[in-house]
Amino acid sequence: MTREQLSSLRMVTSAGAPLAPDLIRVVCDRLKVPVRQGFGLTESTGVSHVQRWNRWDQEMGSSGPPLPQVEVKFIDEQANPVREGEGELCLRGPTIFQGFHNNVEATVRSTTLDEWFKTGDIGFQDEGFQVSPAEIESVLHEHPLVHDVAVIGVAVQKIVSEIPVAYVVLKKTRKATEQVAEELVAYISEKLAPHKGGIIPIDKIPRSVFGKILKRVLRTRAEGVGYWCYNL
C-alpha cells in the first residue's frame, strides 16, 4: 500500500487486544497519524472506552476514559469497590446491555446486586475520576429549590484533571445565598459517590434554538469564576 493510498487517513483506532507502546510508535511513524486504543464488549454496545484523539500519545498503555454516560467501577472478589489497585471492571449506563436473552442464570452471574455489569476483565484506574454530568443534573433537578441545572467539566491544573461544576438556576422563591448552597451541597453529597466539584448560581442556562445546553459557553464563563466547592 502506497503513501498516496493513505493520504486521506487521519487517525487509527485499535481494539480487541492491548497495543504495546513500542508497536504504537512504529505504526504512528509509518502512517504519520495518531493511533489510539479503545476497549469494549458486545454487552457494552461495542465500545465503552476510547483514548482522546488529542491525548492519545499521553494515554499510551491505557484504554482511555469511558464514553459519556458510561459509569465505571472496580470490585474485588467479594464485590466490594476497589479504590486503588486492580479489580474487576464493572460498567453501568444507557449503552450497557440489560441481560442475556432467555438466560436468566447468565444474567445473574454477570450482574452485581446493584445492577452493574461485571465484564470479567481486570484493570485499574490510572488517573482522574469517573463522574456522569447527567447523573449530577438528574439529582439536582429533584431538589425542590432547583429550577434548572447544567453540569460541565472544569479543568483544574493542580490535579491535572477536570472536576464537575453545576450551573444552577434557583426557583424565583429563593435567592442564591451561602445557606442555599450548603443545602444543595448536603443534598447532593448524600446521593452521589465522593468527588470534588462546585456550584455556580446563574440566572438562565444558555441553550441553542434546539434546546441543547451550550456547554462551551458555560465552560468559558467558568474560567476565573469562583464557586461553592463541595465534596460529593
Coordinates of N, CA and C in Angstrom, one line a residue:
M1 N 0.9 -1.2 0.0 CA 0.0 0.0 0.0 C 0.9 1.2 0.0
T2 N 0.6 2.1 -0.9 CA 1.5 3.3 -1.1 C 1.0 4.4 -0.1
R3 N 1.9 5.4 0.0 CA 1.6 6.6 0.9 C 0.4 7.3 0.3
E4 N 0.3 7.4 -1.0 CA -0.8 8.1 -1.6 C -2.1 7.5 -1.3
Q5 N -2.2 6.2 -1.2 CA -3.4 5.5 -0.9 C -3.9 5.7 0.5
L6 N -3.0 6.2 1.4 CA -3.3 6.6 2.7 C -3.4 8.1 3.0
S7 N -3.4 8.8 2.0 CA -3.4 10.3 2.1 C -4.6 10.9 2.8
S8 N -5.7 10.2 2.8 CA -6.9 10.7 3.4 C -7.1 10.2 4.9
L9 N -6.1 9.3 5.3 CA -6.2 8.8 6.7 C -5.8 9.8 7.7
R10 N -6.7 10.0 8.7 CA -6.5 11.0 9.8 C -6.2 10.4 11.1
M11 N -6.7 9.2 11.4 CA -6.5 8.5 12.7 C -6.8 7.0 12.6
V12 N -6.1 6.3 13.4 CA -6.4 4.8 13.5 C -6.8 4.5 14.9
T13 N -7.9 3.7 15.1 CA -8.3 3.3 16.4 C -8.2 1.8 16.4
S14 N -7.6 1.3 17.5 CA -7.4 -0.2 17.6 C -8.2 -0.7 18.8
A15 N -8.7 -1.9 18.7 CA -9.5 -2.5 19.8 C -9.3 -4.0 19.6
G16 N -9.8 -4.8 20.6 CA -9.7 -6.2 20.6 C -8.6 -6.8 21.4
A17 N -7.5 -6.1 21.4 CA -6.3 -6.6 22.2 C -5.5 -5.4 22.5
P18 N -4.7 -5.4 23.7 CA -3.9 -4.2 24.0 C -2.8 -4.0 23.0
L19 N -2.4 -2.8 22.8 CA -1.2 -2.5 21.9 C -0.1 -2.0 22.8
A20 N 1.1 -2.6 22.5 CA 2.3 -2.2 23.3 C 2.7 -0.8 22.8
P21 N 3.2 0.1 23.7 CA 3.6 1.4 23.3 C 4.6 1.4 22.1
D22 N 5.5 0.5 22.1 CA 6.5 0.4 21.1 C 5.9 0.2 19.7
L23 N 4.9 -0.7 19.7 CA 4.1 -1.0 18.4 C 3.4 0.2 18.0
I24 N 2.8 0.9 18.9 CA 2.0 2.2 18.6 C 2.9 3.2 17.9
R25 N 4.1 3.3 18.5 CA 5.1 4.3 17.9 C 5.5 3.9 16.5
V26 N 5.7 2.6 16.3 CA 6.1 2.1 15.0 C 5.0 2.4 14.0
V27 N 3.8 2.1 14.3 CA 2.7 2.3 13.4 C 2.5 3.8 13.1
C28 N 2.5 4.6 14.2 CA 2.4 6.0 14.1 C 3.4 6.6 13.2
D29 N 4.7 6.1 13.3 CA 5.8 6.6 12.5 C 5.6 6.3 11.0
R30 N 5.1 5.1 10.8 CA 4.8 4.6 9.4 C 3.7 5.4 8.7
L31 N 2.6 5.5 9.5 CA 1.4 6.1 8.9 C 1.3 7.6 9.0
K32 N 2.1 8.1 10.0 CA 2.1 9.6 10.2 C 0.7 10.1 10.7
V33 N 0.0 9.3 11.4 CA -1.3 9.7 12.0 C -1.3 9.1 13.4
P34 N -2.2 9.7 14.3 CA -2.3 9.2 15.7 C -2.9 7.8 15.7
V35 N -2.5 7.0 16.6 CA -3.0 5.6 16.8 C -3.5 5.5 18.2
R36 N -4.8 5.4 18.4 CA -5.4 5.3 19.7 C -6.0 4.0 20.0
Q37 N -6.1 3.7 21.3 CA -6.6 2.4 21.8 C -8.0 2.6 22.3
G38 N -8.8 1.6 22.1 CA -10.2 1.5 22.6 C -10.5 0.2 23.3
F39 N -11.6 0.2 24.0 CA -12.0 -1.0 24.7 C -13.5 -1.1 24.7
G40 N -14.0 -2.4 24.7 CA -15.4 -2.6 24.8 C -15.8 -4.0 24.6
L41 N -17.0 -4.3 24.8 CA -17.6 -5.7 24.6 C -18.9 -5.6 23.9
T42 N -19.4 -6.7 23.4 CA -20.7 -6.8 22.8 C -21.7 -6.2 23.8
E43 N -21.6 -6.6 25.1 CA -22.5 -6.2 26.1 C -22.5 -4.7 26.4
S44 N -21.5 -4.0 25.9 CA -21.4 -2.5 26.1 C -21.6 -1.8 24.8
T45 N -22.3 -2.5 23.9 CA -22.7 -1.9 22.5 C -21.4 -1.7 21.7
G46 N -20.4 -2.5 21.9 CA -19.2 -2.4 21.1 C -18.0 -1.7 21.8
V47 N -18.3 -0.5 22.3 CA -17.2 0.4 22.9 C -17.7 1.0 24.2
S48 N -16.8 0.9 25.2 CA -17.1 1.6 26.4 C -16.0 2.6 26.8
H49 N -14.8 2.4 26.2 CA -13.7 3.4 26.5 C -12.9 3.6 25.2
V50 N -12.4 4.8 25.1 CA -11.5 5.1 23.9 C -10.6 6.3 24.3
Q51 N -9.4 6.2 23.8 CA -8.4 7.3 24.1 C -8.9 8.6 23.4
R52 N -8.6 9.7 24.0 CA -9.0 11.0 23.3 C -8.1 11.3 22.2
W53 N -8.6 11.8 21.1 CA -7.8 12.0 19.9 C -6.7 13.0 20.1
N54 N -6.8 14.0 21.0 CA -5.8 15.0 21.2 C -4.9 14.6 22.4
R55 N -5.1 13.4 23.0 CA -4.2 13.0 24.1 C -3.8 11.6 23.9
W56 N -3.9 11.0 22.7 CA -3.6 9.6 22.5 C -2.1 9.3 22.9
D57 N -1.2 10.2 22.7 CA 0.2 9.9 23.0 C 0.5 10.0 24.5
Q58 N -0.4 10.7 25.2 CA -0.2 10.8 26.7 C -0.9 9.6 27.4
E59 N -1.8 8.9 26.6 CA -2.5 7.8 27.2 C -2.1 6.4 26.8
M60 N -0.9 6.3 26.2 CA -0.4 5.0 25.8 C -0.5 4.0 26.9
G61 N -0.9 2.8 26.6 CA -1.0 1.8 27.7 C -2.3 1.8 28.4
S62 N -3.2 2.8 28.1 CA -4.5 2.9 28.7 C -5.6 2.7 27.7
S63 N -6.7 2.3 28.1 CA -7.9 2.2 27.2 C -8.6 3.5 27.1
G64 N -8.1 4.6 27.8 CA -8.7 5.9 27.7 C -9.9 6.0 28.6
P65 N -10.5 7.2 28.7 CA -11.7 7.4 29.6 C -12.9 6.7 29.0
P66 N -13.9 6.5 29.9 CA -15.2 5.9 29.4 C -15.9 6.9 28.5
L67 N -16.8 6.4 27.7 CA -17.7 7.2 26.9 C -18.6 8.0 27.8
P68 N -19.2 9.1 27.2 CA -20.2 9.9 28.0 C -21.3 9.0 28.5
Q69 N -21.7 9.2 29.8 CA -22.8 8.5 30.5 C -22.5 7.0 30.8
V70 N -21.2 6.6 30.5 CA -20.8 5.2 30.9 C -20.1 5.3 32.3
E71 N -20.6 4.7 33.3 CA -20.0 4.7 34.6 C -19.1 3.5 34.8
V72 N -18.1 3.7 35.6 CA -17.1 2.6 35.8 C -16.8 2.5 37.2
K73 N -16.6 1.2 37.7 CA -16.1 1.0 39.0 C -15.3 -0.4 38.9
F74 N -14.4 -0.6 39.9 CA -13.7 -1.8 40.0 C -14.1 -2.5 41.3
I75 N -14.2 -3.8 41.3 CA -14.6 -4.5 42.5 C -13.7 -5.7 42.8
D76 N -13.6 -6.1 44.1 CA -12.8 -7.3 44.5 C -13.7 -8.5 44.4
E77 N -13.2 -9.7 44.8 CA -13.9 -10.9 44.7 C -15.2 -11.0 45.5
Q78 N -15.3 -10.1 46.5 CA -16.5 -10.0 47.3 C -17.4 -8.9 46.8
A79 N -17.1 -8.4 45.7 CA -18.0 -7.3 45.0 C -17.9 -6.0 45.8
N80 N -16.8 -5.8 46.6 CA -16.6 -4.6 47.3 C -15.8 -3.6 46.3
P81 N -16.2 -2.3 46.3 CA -15.4 -1.4 45.5 C -14.0 -1.3 45.8
V82 N -13.1 -1.3 44.7 CA -11.7 -1.1 44.9 C -11.3 0.3 44.6
R83 N -10.8 1.0 45.6 CA -10.4 2.4 45.4 C -9.1 2.5 44.7
E84 N -8.1 1.7 45.0 CA -6.8 1.7 44.5 C -6.4 0.3 44.1
G85 N -5.5 0.2 43.1 CA -5.1 -1.2 42.6 C -6.1 -1.8 41.7
E86 N -5.8 -3.1 41.4 CA -6.5 -3.8 40.4 C -7.8 -4.4 40.9
G87 N -8.8 -4.5 40.0 CA -10.1 -5.1 40.4 C -10.8 -5.5 39.1
E88 N -12.0 -6.1 39.2 CA -12.8 -6.5 38.1 C -13.5 -5.2 37.6
L89 N -13.4 -5.0 36.3 CA -14.1 -3.8 35.7 C -15.6 -4.0 35.6
C90 N -16.3 -3.1 36.1 CA -17.8 -3.1 36.0 C -18.3 -1.9 35.3
L91 N -19.4 -2.0 34.6 CA -19.9 -0.9 33.8 C -21.4 -0.7 34.0
R92 N -21.8 0.5 33.9 CA -23.2 0.8 34.0 C -23.5 2.0 33.2
G93 N -24.7 2.0 32.5 CA -25.1 3.2 31.7 C -26.1 2.8 30.6
P94 N -26.6 3.8 29.9 CA -27.6 3.5 28.9 C -27.2 2.6 27.7
T95 N -25.9 2.5 27.5 CA -25.4 1.7 26.4 C -25.0 0.3 26.8
I96 N -25.2 0.0 28.1 CA -24.8 -1.4 28.6 C -26.0 -2.3 28.6
F97 N -25.9 -3.5 28.2 CA -27.0 -4.4 27.9 C -27.8 -4.7 29.2
Q98 N -29.0 -5.1 29.1 CA -29.8 -5.4 30.3 C -29.8 -6.8 30.7
G99 N -29.3 -7.7 29.9 CA -29.3 -9.1 30.2 C -29.2 -10.0 29.0
F100 N -28.9 -11.3 29.2 CA -28.8 -12.2 28.1 C -30.2 -12.8 27.8
H101 N -30.5 -12.9 26.5 CA -31.8 -13.3 26.1 C -32.1 -14.8 26.5
N102 N -33.2 -15.0 27.2 CA -33.6 -16.4 27.6 C -32.5 -17.1 28.5
N103 N -31.7 -16.3 29.2 CA -30.7 -16.9 30.0 C -30.5 -16.1 31.3
V104 N -31.5 -16.3 32.2 CA -31.5 -15.6 33.5 C -30.3 -15.9 34.3
E105 N -29.9 -17.2 34.3 CA -28.7 -17.6 35.1 C -27.4 -16.8 34.7
A106 N -27.2 -16.7 33.4 CA -26.0 -16.0 32.9 C -26.1 -14.5 33.3
T107 N -27.3 -14.0 33.2 CA -27.5 -12.6 33.5 C -27.2 -12.3 35.0
V108 N -27.7 -13.2 35.9 CA -27.4 -13.0 37.3 C -25.9 -13.2 37.6
R109 N -25.2 -14.1 37.0 CA -23.8 -14.3 37.2 C -23.0 -13.1 36.8
S110 N -23.5 -12.3 35.8 CA -22.7 -11.2 35.2 C -23.1 -9.9 35.7
T111 N -24.0 -9.9 36.7 CA -24.5 -8.6 37.2 C -24.4 -8.5 38.7
T112 N -24.0 -7.4 39.3 CA -23.9 -7.2 40.7 C -25.3 -7.0 41.3
L113 N -25.5 -7.0 42.6 CA -26.8 -6.8 43.2 C -27.3 -5.4 42.9
D114 N -26.4 -4.4 42.7 CA -26.8 -3.0 42.4 C -26.8 -2.8 40.9
E115 N -26.9 -3.9 40.1 CA -27.1 -3.8 38.7 C -26.0 -3.2 37.9
W116 N -24.7 -3.5 38.3 CA -23.5 -3.2 37.4 C -23.2 -4.4 36.6
F117 N -22.8 -4.2 35.4 CA -22.3 -5.4 34.6 C -20.9 -5.7 34.9
K118 N -20.6 -7.0 35.2 CA -19.3 -7.4 35.5 C -18.7 -7.9 34.2
T119 N -17.6 -7.3 33.7 CA -17.0 -7.6 32.5 C -16.2 -8.8 32.5
G120 N -15.6 -9.2 33.7 CA -14.7 -10.3 33.8 C -13.3 -9.9 33.5
D121 N -13.1 -8.6 33.1 CA -11.7 -8.1 32.8 C -11.2 -7.4 34.0
I122 N -9.9 -7.6 34.3 CA -9.2 -7.0 35.4 C -8.5 -5.7 34.9
G123 N -8.6 -4.6 35.7 CA -8.0 -3.4 35.3 C -7.9 -2.5 36.5
F124 N -7.4 -1.3 36.3 CA -7.3 -0.3 37.4 C -7.4 1.1 36.8
Q125 N -7.8 2.1 37.6 CA -7.9 3.4 37.2 C -6.6 4.1 37.3
D126 N -6.1 4.7 36.2 CA -4.8 5.3 36.2 C -4.7 6.7 36.5
E127 N -5.8 7.4 36.4 CA -5.8 8.9 36.7 C -7.3 9.3 36.7
G128 N -7.5 10.5 37.3 CA -8.8 11.2 37.3 C -9.8 10.4 38.1
F129 N -11.1 10.7 37.8 CA -12.2 10.0 38.4 C -13.4 10.0 37.4
Q130 N -14.2 9.1 37.6 CA -15.4 9.0 36.7 C -16.6 9.6 37.4
V131 N -17.2 10.5 36.6 CA -18.4 11.2 37.1 C -19.3 11.5 35.9
S132 N -20.6 11.2 36.0 CA -21.5 11.5 34.9 C -22.2 12.8 35.1
P133 N -22.0 13.8 34.2 CA -22.8 15.0 34.4 C -24.3 14.8 34.4
A134 N -24.8 13.9 33.6 CA -26.2 13.6 33.5 C -26.7 13.1 34.9
E135 N -25.9 12.3 35.6 CA -26.3 11.8 36.9 C -26.4 13.0 37.9
I136 N -25.4 13.9 37.9 CA -25.5 15.0 38.8 C -26.7 15.9 38.5
E137 N -26.9 16.2 37.2 CA -28.0 17.0 36.8 C -29.3 16.4 37.2
S138 N -29.4 15.1 37.1 CA -30.7 14.4 37.5 C -30.9 14.5 39.0
V139 N -29.9 14.4 39.8 CA -30.1 14.5 41.2 C -30.5 15.9 41.6
L140 N -29.8 16.9 41.0 CA -30.1 18.3 41.4 C -31.5 18.7 40.9
H141 N -31.9 18.2 39.8 CA -33.3 18.5 39.3 C -34.4 18.1 40.3
E142 N -34.0 17.1 41.1 CA -35.0 16.6 42.1 C -35.1 17.5 43.3
H143 N -34.2 18.4 43.5 CA -34.2 19.3 44.6 C -35.3 20.3 44.5
P144 N -36.1 20.6 45.5 CA -37.3 21.5 45.3 C -36.9 22.9 45.1
L145 N -35.6 23.3 45.4 CA -35.2 24.7 45.1 C -34.6 24.9 43.7
V146 N -34.4 23.9 43.0 CA -33.7 24.0 41.7 C -34.7 24.0 40.5
H147 N -34.6 25.1 39.7 CA -35.4 25.2 38.5 C -34.8 24.6 37.3
D148 N -33.5 24.8 37.2 CA -32.8 24.3 36.0 C -31.3 24.1 36.4
V149 N -30.6 23.2 35.7 CA -29.2 22.9 36.0 C -28.5 22.4 34.8
A150 N -27.2 22.7 34.8 CA -26.3 22.2 33.7 C -24.9 21.9 34.3
V151 N -24.4 20.7 34.1 CA -23.1 20.3 34.7 C -22.1 20.2 33.6
I152 N -20.9 20.8 33.9 CA -19.8 20.8 32.9 C -18.5 20.4 33.7
G153 N -17.5 19.9 32.9 CA -16.2 19.7 33.5 C -15.3 20.9 33.4
V154 N -14.7 21.3 34.5 CA -13.8 22.4 34.5 C -12.4 21.9 34.9
A155 N -11.4 22.3 34.0 CA -10.0 21.9 34.2 C -9.4 22.5 35.5
V156 N -8.7 21.6 36.3 CA -8.0 22.1 37.5 C -6.6 21.7 37.3
Q157 N -5.7 22.7 37.2 CA -4.3 22.4 36.9 C -3.7 21.6 38.1
K158 N -4.1 21.9 39.3 CA -3.5 21.2 40.5 C -3.5 19.7 40.4
I159 N -4.7 19.2 39.9 CA -4.8 17.8 39.9 C -4.8 17.2 38.5
V160 N -4.4 18.1 37.5 CA -4.3 17.8 36.1 C -5.5 16.9 35.6
S161 N -6.7 17.5 35.9 CA -7.9 16.8 35.5 C -9.0 17.8 35.6
E162 N -10.2 17.3 35.5 CA -11.4 18.1 35.5 C -12.3 17.7 36.7
I163 N -13.0 18.7 37.2 CA -14.0 18.5 38.2 C -15.4 18.9 37.7
P164 N -16.4 18.3 38.1 CA -17.7 18.7 37.7 C -18.2 19.9 38.4
V165 N -18.7 20.9 37.6 CA -19.2 22.2 38.2 C -20.7 22.3 37.7
A166 N -21.6 22.5 38.6 CA -23.0 22.6 38.3 C -23.4 24.1 38.2
Y167 N -24.0 24.5 37.1 CA -24.6 25.8 37.0 C -26.1 25.6 37.4
V168 N -26.5 26.3 38.4 CA -27.8 26.1 39.0 C -28.7 27.3 38.9
V169 N -29.9 27.2 38.3 CA -30.9 28.2 38.3 C -31.9 27.9 39.4
L170 N -32.0 28.8 40.4 CA -32.9 28.6 41.5 C -34.3 29.0 41.2
K171 N -35.3 28.5 41.8 CA -36.6 28.9 41.6 C -36.8 30.4 42.2
K172 N -37.7 31.1 41.7 CA -37.9 32.5 42.0 C -38.1 32.8 43.5
T173 N -38.5 31.8 44.2 CA -38.8 31.9 45.6 C -37.5 32.0 46.5
R174 N -36.4 31.7 45.9 CA -35.1 31.7 46.7 C -34.0 32.5 46.0
K175 N -33.2 33.1 46.8 CA -32.0 33.8 46.2 C -30.8 32.9 46.5
A176 N -29.7 33.2 45.6 CA -28.5 32.4 45.8 C -27.7 32.9 47.0
T177 N -27.8 32.2 48.0 CA -27.0 32.5 49.3 C -26.2 31.3 49.7
E178 N -25.3 31.6 50.6 CA -24.4 30.6 51.1 C -25.2 29.4 51.8
Q179 N -26.3 29.8 52.4 CA -27.1 28.8 53.1 C -27.8 27.9 52.1
V180 N -28.2 28.5 51.0 CA -28.8 27.6 49.9 C -27.8 26.7 49.3
A181 N -26.6 27.2 49.1 CA -25.5 26.4 48.5 C -25.2 25.2 49.4
E182 N -25.1 25.5 50.8 CA -24.8 24.5 51.7 C -25.9 23.4 51.7
E183 N -27.2 23.8 51.5 CA -28.3 22.9 51.4 C -28.2 22.0 50.2
L184 N -27.8 22.6 49.1 CA -27.6 21.8 47.8 C -26.4 20.8 48.0
V185 N -25.4 21.3 48.6 CA -24.2 20.5 48.9 C -24.5 19.3 49.7
A186 N -25.2 19.5 50.8 CA -25.6 18.4 51.7 C -26.5 17.4 50.9
Y187 N -27.4 17.9 50.1 CA -28.3 17.1 49.4 C -27.6 16.2 48.4
I188 N -26.7 16.8 47.6 CA -26.0 16.0 46.6 C -25.0 15.1 47.1
S189 N -24.4 15.5 48.3 CA -23.4 14.6 48.9 C -24.0 13.3 49.4
E190 N -25.3 13.3 49.7 CA -25.9 12.1 50.2 C -26.2 11.1 49.1
K191 N -26.3 11.6 47.9 CA -26.8 10.7 46.8 C -25.7 10.2 45.8
L192 N -24.5 10.9 45.8 CA -23.5 10.5 44.8 C -22.2 10.1 45.4
A193 N -21.4 9.5 44.6 CA -20.1 9.0 45.1 C -19.2 10.1 45.4
P194 N -18.1 9.9 46.2 CA -17.3 11.0 46.7 C -16.4 11.6 45.5
H195 N -16.7 12.8 45.1 CA -15.8 13.5 44.2 C -15.8 15.0 44.6
K196 N -14.9 15.7 44.1 CA -14.9 17.2 44.3 C -15.6 17.9 43.2
G197 N -16.2 19.0 43.5 CA -16.9 19.8 42.4 C -17.3 21.1 42.9
G198 N -18.2 21.8 42.2 CA -18.6 23.1 42.6 C -20.0 23.5 42.1
I199 N -20.5 24.5 42.6 CA -21.8 25.1 42.2 C -21.7 26.5 41.9
I200 N -22.2 26.9 40.8 CA -22.3 28.3 40.3 C -23.7 28.7 40.1
P201 N -24.2 29.7 40.8 CA -25.6 30.2 40.6 C -25.6 31.0 39.3
I202 N -26.7 30.9 38.5 CA -26.8 31.6 37.2 C -28.3 31.9 37.0
D203 N -28.6 32.9 36.3 CA -30.0 33.3 36.1 C -30.7 32.5 35.0
K204 N -29.9 32.0 34.0 CA -30.5 31.2 32.9 C -29.5 30.4 32.3
I205 N -29.8 29.1 32.0 CA -28.9 28.2 31.3 C -28.9 28.5 29.8
P206 N -27.8 28.8 29.2 CA -27.8 29.1 27.8 C -28.0 27.9 26.9
R207 N -29.0 28.0 26.0 CA -29.3 26.9 25.2 C -29.4 27.3 23.7
S208 N -29.2 26.3 22.8 CA -29.4 26.6 21.4 C -30.8 26.7 21.0
V209 N -31.1 27.0 19.8 CA -32.5 27.1 19.3 C -33.2 25.7 19.4
F210 N -32.4 24.7 19.5 CA -33.0 23.3 19.5 C -33.1 22.8 21.0
G211 N -32.7 23.7 21.9 CA -32.9 23.4 23.3 C -31.6 22.7 23.9
K212 N -30.6 22.5 23.2 CA -29.4 21.9 23.7 C -28.6 22.9 24.5
I213 N -28.1 22.4 25.7 CA -27.3 23.2 26.5 C -25.9 23.6 25.9
L214 N -25.6 24.9 25.9 CA -24.4 25.4 25.3 C -23.3 25.3 26.3
K215 N -22.7 24.1 26.4 CA -21.7 23.9 27.5 C -20.4 24.6 27.2
R216 N -20.1 24.9 25.9 CA -18.9 25.7 25.6 C -19.0 27.1 26.2
V217 N -20.2 27.7 26.1 CA -20.4 29.0 26.7 C -20.2 28.9 28.2
L218 N -20.8 27.9 28.9 CA -20.7 27.8 30.3 C -19.2 27.5 30.7
R219 N -18.5 26.8 29.9 CA -17.1 26.5 30.2 C -16.3 27.8 30.2
T220 N -16.6 28.6 29.2 CA -15.9 29.9 29.1 C -16.2 30.8 30.3
R221 N -17.4 30.8 30.7 CA -17.8 31.6 31.9 C -17.2 31.1 33.2
A222 N -16.9 29.8 33.2 CA -16.4 29.2 34.5 C -14.9 29.6 34.7
E223 N -14.2 30.0 33.7 CA -12.8 30.4 33.8 C -12.7 31.6 34.7
G224 N -12.0 31.5 35.8 CA -11.8 32.6 36.7 C -12.9 32.9 37.6
V225 N -14.0 32.2 37.5 CA -15.2 32.5 38.3 C -15.1 31.6 39.6
G226 N -15.4 32.2 40.7 CA -15.4 31.4 42.0 C -16.7 30.6 42.1
Y227 N -16.6 29.5 42.8 CA -17.8 28.7 43.0 C -17.8 28.1 44.4
W228 N -19.0 27.7 44.8 CA -19.0 27.0 46.1 C -18.5 25.6 45.9
C229 N -17.5 25.2 46.6 CA -17.0 23.9 46.5 C -17.7 22.9 47.3
Y230 N -17.7 21.6 46.9 CA -18.3 20.6 47.7 C -17.5 19.3 47.5
N231 N -17.6 18.4 48.4 CA -17.1 17.0 48.3 C -18.3 16.1 48.1
L232 N -18.5 15.7 46.9 CA -19.7 14.8 46.7 C -19.6 13.5 47.4

